[in-house]
mmCIF file of C-alpha atoms in Angstrom:
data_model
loop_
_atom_site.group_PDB
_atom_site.id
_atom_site.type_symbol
_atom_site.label_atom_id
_atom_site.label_comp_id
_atom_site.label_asym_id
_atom_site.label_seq_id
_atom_site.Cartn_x
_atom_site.Cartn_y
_atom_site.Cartn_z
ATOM 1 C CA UNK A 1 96.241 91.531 101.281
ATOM 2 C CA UNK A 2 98.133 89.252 103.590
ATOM 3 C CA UNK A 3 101.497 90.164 105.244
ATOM 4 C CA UNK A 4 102.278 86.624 105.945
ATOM 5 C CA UNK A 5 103.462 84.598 103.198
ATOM 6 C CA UNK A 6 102.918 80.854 102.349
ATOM 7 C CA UNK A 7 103.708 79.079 99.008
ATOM 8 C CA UNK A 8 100.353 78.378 97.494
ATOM 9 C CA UNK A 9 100.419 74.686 97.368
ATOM 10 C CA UNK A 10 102.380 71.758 98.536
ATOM 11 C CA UNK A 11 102.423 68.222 97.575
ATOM 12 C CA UNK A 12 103.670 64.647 98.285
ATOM 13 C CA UNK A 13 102.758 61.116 98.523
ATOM 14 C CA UNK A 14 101.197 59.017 101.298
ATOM 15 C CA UNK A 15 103.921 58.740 104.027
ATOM 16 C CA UNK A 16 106.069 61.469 103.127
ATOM 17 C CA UNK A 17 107.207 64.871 105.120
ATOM 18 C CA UNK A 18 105.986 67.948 103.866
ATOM 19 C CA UNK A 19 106.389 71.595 105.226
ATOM 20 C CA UNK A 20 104.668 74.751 104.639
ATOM 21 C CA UNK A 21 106.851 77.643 105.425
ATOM 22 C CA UNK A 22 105.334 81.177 106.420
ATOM 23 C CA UNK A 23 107.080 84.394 105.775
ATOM 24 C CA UNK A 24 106.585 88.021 108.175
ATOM 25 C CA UNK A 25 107.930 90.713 109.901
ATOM 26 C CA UNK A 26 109.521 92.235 112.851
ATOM 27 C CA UNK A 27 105.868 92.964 113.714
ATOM 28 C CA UNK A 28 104.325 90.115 113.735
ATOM 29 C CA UNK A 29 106.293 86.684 113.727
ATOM 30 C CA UNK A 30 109.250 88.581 114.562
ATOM 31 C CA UNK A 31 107.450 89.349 118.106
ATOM 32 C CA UNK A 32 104.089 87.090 118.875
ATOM 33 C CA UNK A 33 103.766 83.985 118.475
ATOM 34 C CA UNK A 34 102.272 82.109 115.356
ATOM 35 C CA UNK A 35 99.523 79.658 115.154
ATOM 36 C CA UNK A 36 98.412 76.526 112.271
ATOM 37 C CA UNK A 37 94.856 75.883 111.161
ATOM 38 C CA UNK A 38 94.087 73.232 108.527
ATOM 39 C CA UNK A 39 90.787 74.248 106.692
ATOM 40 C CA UNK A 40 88.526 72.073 105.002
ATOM 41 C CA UNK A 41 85.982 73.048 102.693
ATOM 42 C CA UNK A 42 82.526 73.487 104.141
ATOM 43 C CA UNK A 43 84.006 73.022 108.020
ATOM 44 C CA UNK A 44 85.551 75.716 110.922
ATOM 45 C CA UNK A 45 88.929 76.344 110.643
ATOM 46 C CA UNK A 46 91.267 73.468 113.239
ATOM 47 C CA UNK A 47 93.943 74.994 114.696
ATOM 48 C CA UNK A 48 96.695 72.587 114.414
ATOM 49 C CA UNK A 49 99.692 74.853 116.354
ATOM 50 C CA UNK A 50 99.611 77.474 118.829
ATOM 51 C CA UNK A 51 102.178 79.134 120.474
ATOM 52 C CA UNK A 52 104.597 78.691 117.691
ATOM 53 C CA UNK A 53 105.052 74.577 118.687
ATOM 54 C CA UNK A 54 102.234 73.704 121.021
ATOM 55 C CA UNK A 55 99.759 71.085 119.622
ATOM 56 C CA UNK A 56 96.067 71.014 121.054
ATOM 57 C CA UNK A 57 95.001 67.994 122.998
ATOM 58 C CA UNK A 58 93.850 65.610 119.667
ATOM 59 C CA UNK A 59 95.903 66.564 117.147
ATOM 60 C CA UNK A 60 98.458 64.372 115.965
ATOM 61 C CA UNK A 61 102.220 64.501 116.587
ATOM 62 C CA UNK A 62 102.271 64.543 113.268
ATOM 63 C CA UNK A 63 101.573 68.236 112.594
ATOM 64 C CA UNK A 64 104.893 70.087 114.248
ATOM 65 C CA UNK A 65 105.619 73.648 113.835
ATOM 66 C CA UNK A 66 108.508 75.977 114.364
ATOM 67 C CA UNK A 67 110.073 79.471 114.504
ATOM 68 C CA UNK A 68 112.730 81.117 113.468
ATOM 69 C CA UNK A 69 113.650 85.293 113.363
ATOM 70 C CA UNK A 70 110.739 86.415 111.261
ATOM 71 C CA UNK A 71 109.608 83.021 109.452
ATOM 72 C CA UNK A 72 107.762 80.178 110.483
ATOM 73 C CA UNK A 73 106.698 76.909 109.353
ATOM 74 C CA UNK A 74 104.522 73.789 109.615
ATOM 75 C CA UNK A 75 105.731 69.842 108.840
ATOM 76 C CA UNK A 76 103.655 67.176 108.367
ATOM 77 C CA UNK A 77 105.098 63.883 108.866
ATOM 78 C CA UNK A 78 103.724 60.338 107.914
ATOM 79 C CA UNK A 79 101.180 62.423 105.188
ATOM 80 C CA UNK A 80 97.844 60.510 105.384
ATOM 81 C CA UNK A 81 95.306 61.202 102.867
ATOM 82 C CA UNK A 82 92.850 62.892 104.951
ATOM 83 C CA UNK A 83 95.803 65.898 105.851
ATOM 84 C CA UNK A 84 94.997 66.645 102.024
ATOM 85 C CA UNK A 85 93.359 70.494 103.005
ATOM 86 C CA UNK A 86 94.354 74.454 103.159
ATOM 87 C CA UNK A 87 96.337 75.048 105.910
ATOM 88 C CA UNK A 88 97.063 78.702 107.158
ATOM 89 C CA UNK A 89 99.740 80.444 109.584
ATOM 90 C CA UNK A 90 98.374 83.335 111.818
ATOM 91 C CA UNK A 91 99.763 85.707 113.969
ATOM 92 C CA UNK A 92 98.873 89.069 115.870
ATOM 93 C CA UNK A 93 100.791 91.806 114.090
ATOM 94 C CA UNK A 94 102.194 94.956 116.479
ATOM 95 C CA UNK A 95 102.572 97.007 113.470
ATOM 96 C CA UNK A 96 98.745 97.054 112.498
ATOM 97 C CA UNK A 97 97.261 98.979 115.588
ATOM 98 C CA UNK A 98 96.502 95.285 116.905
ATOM 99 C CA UNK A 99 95.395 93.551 114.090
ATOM 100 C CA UNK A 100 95.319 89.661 114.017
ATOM 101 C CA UNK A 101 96.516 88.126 110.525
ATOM 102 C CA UNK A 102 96.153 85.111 108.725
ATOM 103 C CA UNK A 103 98.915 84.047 106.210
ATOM 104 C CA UNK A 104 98.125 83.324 102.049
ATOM 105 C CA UNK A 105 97.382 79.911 102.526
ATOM 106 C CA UNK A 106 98.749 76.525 101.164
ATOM 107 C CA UNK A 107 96.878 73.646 99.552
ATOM 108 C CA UNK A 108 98.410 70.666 100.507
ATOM 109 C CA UNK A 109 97.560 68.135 97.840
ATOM 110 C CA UNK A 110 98.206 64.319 98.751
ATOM 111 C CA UNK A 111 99.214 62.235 95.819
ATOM 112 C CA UNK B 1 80.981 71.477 125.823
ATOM 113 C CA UNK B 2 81.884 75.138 124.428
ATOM 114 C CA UNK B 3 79.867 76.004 121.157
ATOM 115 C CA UNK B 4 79.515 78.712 119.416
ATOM 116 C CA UNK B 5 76.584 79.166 116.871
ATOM 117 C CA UNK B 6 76.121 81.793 114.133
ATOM 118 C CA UNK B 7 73.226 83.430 112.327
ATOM 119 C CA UNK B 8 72.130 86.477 110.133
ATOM 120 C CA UNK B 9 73.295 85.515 107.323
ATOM 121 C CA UNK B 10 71.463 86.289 104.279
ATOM 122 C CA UNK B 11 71.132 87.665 100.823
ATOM 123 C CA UNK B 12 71.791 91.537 101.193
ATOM 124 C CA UNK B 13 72.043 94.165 98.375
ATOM 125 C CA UNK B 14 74.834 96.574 98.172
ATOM 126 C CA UNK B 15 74.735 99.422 100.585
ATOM 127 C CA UNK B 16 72.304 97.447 102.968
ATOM 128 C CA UNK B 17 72.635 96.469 106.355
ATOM 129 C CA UNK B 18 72.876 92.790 108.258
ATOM 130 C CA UNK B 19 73.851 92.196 111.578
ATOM 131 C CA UNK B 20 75.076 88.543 112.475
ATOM 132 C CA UNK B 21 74.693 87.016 116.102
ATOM 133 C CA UNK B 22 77.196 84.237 117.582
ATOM 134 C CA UNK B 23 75.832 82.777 120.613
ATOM 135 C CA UNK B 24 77.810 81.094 122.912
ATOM 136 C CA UNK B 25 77.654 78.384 125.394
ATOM 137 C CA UNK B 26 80.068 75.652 127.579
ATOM 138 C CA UNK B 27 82.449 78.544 128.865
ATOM 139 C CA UNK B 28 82.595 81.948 130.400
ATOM 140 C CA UNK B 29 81.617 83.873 127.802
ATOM 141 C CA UNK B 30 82.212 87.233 129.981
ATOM 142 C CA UNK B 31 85.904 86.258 130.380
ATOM 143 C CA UNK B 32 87.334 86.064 126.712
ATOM 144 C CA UNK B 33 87.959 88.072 124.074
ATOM 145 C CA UNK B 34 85.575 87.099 120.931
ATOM 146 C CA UNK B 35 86.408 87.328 117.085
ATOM 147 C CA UNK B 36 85.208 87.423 113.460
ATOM 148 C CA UNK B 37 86.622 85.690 110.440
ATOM 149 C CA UNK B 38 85.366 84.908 107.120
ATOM 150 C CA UNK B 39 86.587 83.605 104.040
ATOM 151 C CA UNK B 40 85.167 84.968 101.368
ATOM 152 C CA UNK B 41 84.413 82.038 98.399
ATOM 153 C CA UNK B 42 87.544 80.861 96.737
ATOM 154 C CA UNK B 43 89.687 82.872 99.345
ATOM 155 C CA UNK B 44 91.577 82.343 102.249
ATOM 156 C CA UNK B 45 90.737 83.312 105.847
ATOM 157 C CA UNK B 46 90.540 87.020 106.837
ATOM 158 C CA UNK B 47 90.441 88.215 110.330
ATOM 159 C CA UNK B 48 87.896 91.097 111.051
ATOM 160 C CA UNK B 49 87.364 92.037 114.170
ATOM 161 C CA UNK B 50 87.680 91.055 117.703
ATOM 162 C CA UNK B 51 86.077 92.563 121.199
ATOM 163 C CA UNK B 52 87.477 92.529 124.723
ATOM 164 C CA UNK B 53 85.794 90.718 127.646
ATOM 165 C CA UNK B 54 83.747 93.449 128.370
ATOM 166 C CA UNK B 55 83.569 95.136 124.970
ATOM 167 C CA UNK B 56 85.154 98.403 125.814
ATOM 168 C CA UNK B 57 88.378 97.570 123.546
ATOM 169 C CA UNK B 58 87.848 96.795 119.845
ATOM 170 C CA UNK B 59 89.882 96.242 116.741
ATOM 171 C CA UNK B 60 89.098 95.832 112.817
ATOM 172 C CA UNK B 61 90.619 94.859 109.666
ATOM 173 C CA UNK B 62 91.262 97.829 107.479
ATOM 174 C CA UNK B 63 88.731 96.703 104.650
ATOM 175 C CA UNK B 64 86.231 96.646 106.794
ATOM 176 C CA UNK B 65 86.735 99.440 109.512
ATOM 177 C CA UNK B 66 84.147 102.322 109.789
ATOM 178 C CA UNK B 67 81.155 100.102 107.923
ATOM 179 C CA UNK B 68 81.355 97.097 110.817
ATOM 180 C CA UNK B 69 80.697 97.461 114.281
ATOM 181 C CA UNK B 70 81.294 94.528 116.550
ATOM 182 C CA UNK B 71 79.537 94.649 119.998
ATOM 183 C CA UNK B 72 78.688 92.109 122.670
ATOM 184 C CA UNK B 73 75.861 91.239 125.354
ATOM 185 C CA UNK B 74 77.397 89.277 128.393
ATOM 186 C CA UNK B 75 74.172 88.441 129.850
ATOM 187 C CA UNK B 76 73.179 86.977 126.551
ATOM 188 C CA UNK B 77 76.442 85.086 126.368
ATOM 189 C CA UNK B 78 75.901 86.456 122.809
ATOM 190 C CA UNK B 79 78.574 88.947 120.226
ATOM 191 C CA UNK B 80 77.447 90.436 117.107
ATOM 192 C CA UNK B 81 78.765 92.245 113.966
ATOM 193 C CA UNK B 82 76.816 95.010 112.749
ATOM 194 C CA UNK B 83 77.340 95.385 108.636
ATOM 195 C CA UNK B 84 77.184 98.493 107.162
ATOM 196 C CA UNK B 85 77.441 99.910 103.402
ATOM 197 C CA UNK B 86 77.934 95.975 102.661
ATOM 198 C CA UNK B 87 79.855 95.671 99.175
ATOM 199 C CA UNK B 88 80.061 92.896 96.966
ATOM 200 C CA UNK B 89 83.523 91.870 98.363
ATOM 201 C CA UNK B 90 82.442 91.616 102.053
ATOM 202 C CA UNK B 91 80.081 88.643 100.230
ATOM 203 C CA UNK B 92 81.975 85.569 102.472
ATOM 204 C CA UNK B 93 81.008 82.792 105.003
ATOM 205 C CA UNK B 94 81.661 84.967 108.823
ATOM 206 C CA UNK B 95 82.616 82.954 111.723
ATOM 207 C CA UNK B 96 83.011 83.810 114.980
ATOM 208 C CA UNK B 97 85.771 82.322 117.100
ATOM 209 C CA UNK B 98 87.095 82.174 120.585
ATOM 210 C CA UNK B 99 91.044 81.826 121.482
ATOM 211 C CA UNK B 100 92.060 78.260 123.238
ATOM 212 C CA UNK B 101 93.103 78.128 126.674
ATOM 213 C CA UNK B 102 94.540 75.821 128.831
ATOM 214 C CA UNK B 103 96.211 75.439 132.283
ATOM 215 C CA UNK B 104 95.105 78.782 133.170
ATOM 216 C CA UNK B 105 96.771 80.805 130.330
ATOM 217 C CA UNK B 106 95.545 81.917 126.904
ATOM 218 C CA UNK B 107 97.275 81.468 123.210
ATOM 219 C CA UNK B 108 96.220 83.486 120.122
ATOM 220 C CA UNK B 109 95.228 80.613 118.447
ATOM 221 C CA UNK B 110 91.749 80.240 117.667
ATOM 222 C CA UNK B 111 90.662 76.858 119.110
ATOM 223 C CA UNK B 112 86.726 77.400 119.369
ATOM 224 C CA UNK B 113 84.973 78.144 115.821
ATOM 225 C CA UNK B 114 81.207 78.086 114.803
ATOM 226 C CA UNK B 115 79.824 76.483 111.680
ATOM 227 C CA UNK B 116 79.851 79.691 109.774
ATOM 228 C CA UNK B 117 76.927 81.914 108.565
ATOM 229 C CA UNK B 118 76.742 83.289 104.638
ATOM 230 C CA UNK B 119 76.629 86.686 103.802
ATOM 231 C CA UNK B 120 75.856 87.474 100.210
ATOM 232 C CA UNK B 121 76.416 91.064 98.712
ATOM 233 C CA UNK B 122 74.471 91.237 95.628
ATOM 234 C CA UNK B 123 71.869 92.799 93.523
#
């Protein structure tokens, strides 16, 4: 059972914006930093965002991702088909003797 | 070129034993911290454990803490996760993963993952 919370699935058409949000704690968000992956069936986990807004060398500008307080969230602008995939917020969580945690998960879904 | 490649997996029954190996290559390996996820089928990811550089400091998820042991052997450039009392929910594909790094400092995120490995639980 997750303590970081995502909407289960997001949607929109070729070109659009769409953002994930991602919902903690004083214990995790609230005081280390959150990462992105985008998952696609049958491949390794991308990460997409570290460091709350920092985008490995090769990912698009596309993906952006911010912080605020104890939330979090992920935009995708200029949605191509091939961003259609479960994407996943992640953070190391004080409050859990150390323990690293993913969030629910989102499908995005392009239509 | 850092890669990391998994195996072990296999068909287990419940209340056996598998240990999975994730050998490494392209970086370091004595100088980061090492991880398992899986994502168990229809699921999302789940972290599960994770080993300091010189595997004197280790952490686990709850679900899977006193049945898993995670270990590591530097001068195999290789980590491992010894399964215990498997169950039928620990049934999942297990990655290992290494945290991305660059100018000289560390994130948390998890930039370096293997292809996976599948562990099935099942009579």
């Amino acid at each position: 059972q997750s303590v970081l919370t995502q909407p289960p699935s997001a949607s929109g058409t070729p070109g659009q914006r769409v953002t994930i949000s991602c919902s903690g704690s004083s214990s995790n968000i609230g005081s280390n930093t959150v990462n992105w992956y985008q998952h696609l069936p049958g491949t390794a986990p991308k990460l997409l965002i570290y460091s709350n807004n920092q985008r490995p060398s090769g990912v698009p500008d596309r993906f952006s991702g911010s912080k605020s307080g104890t939330s979090a969230s992920l935009a995708i602008s200029g949605l191509q088909s091939e961003d259609e995939a479960d994407y996943y917020c992640a953070a190391w969580d004080d409050g859990l003797n150390g323990l690293y945690v993913f969030g629910t998960g989102t499908k995005v879904t392009v239509l | 070129e850092v890669q990391l490649v998994e195996s072990g997996g296999a068909l287990v029954q419940p209340g056996g034993s598998l240990r999975l190996s994730c050998a490494a290559s392209g970086f370091t390996f004595s100088s980061y911290w090492m991880h398992w996820v899986r994502q168990a089928p229809g699921k999302g990811l789940v972290w599960v454990s994770r080993i300091n550089e010189d595997g004197t400091g280790t952490r686990y998820a709850d679900s899977v803490k006193g049945r898993f042991t995670i270990s590591r052997d530097n001068a195999k450039n290789t980590v491992y996760l010894q399964m215990n009392s498997l169950r039928a929910e620990d049934t999942a594909v297990y990655y290992c993963a290494r945290v991305y790094c660059s100018g000289g400092s560390c994130s948390s995120g998890f930039n370096y993952w293997g292809q996976g490995t599948l562990v099935t639980v099942s009579s």
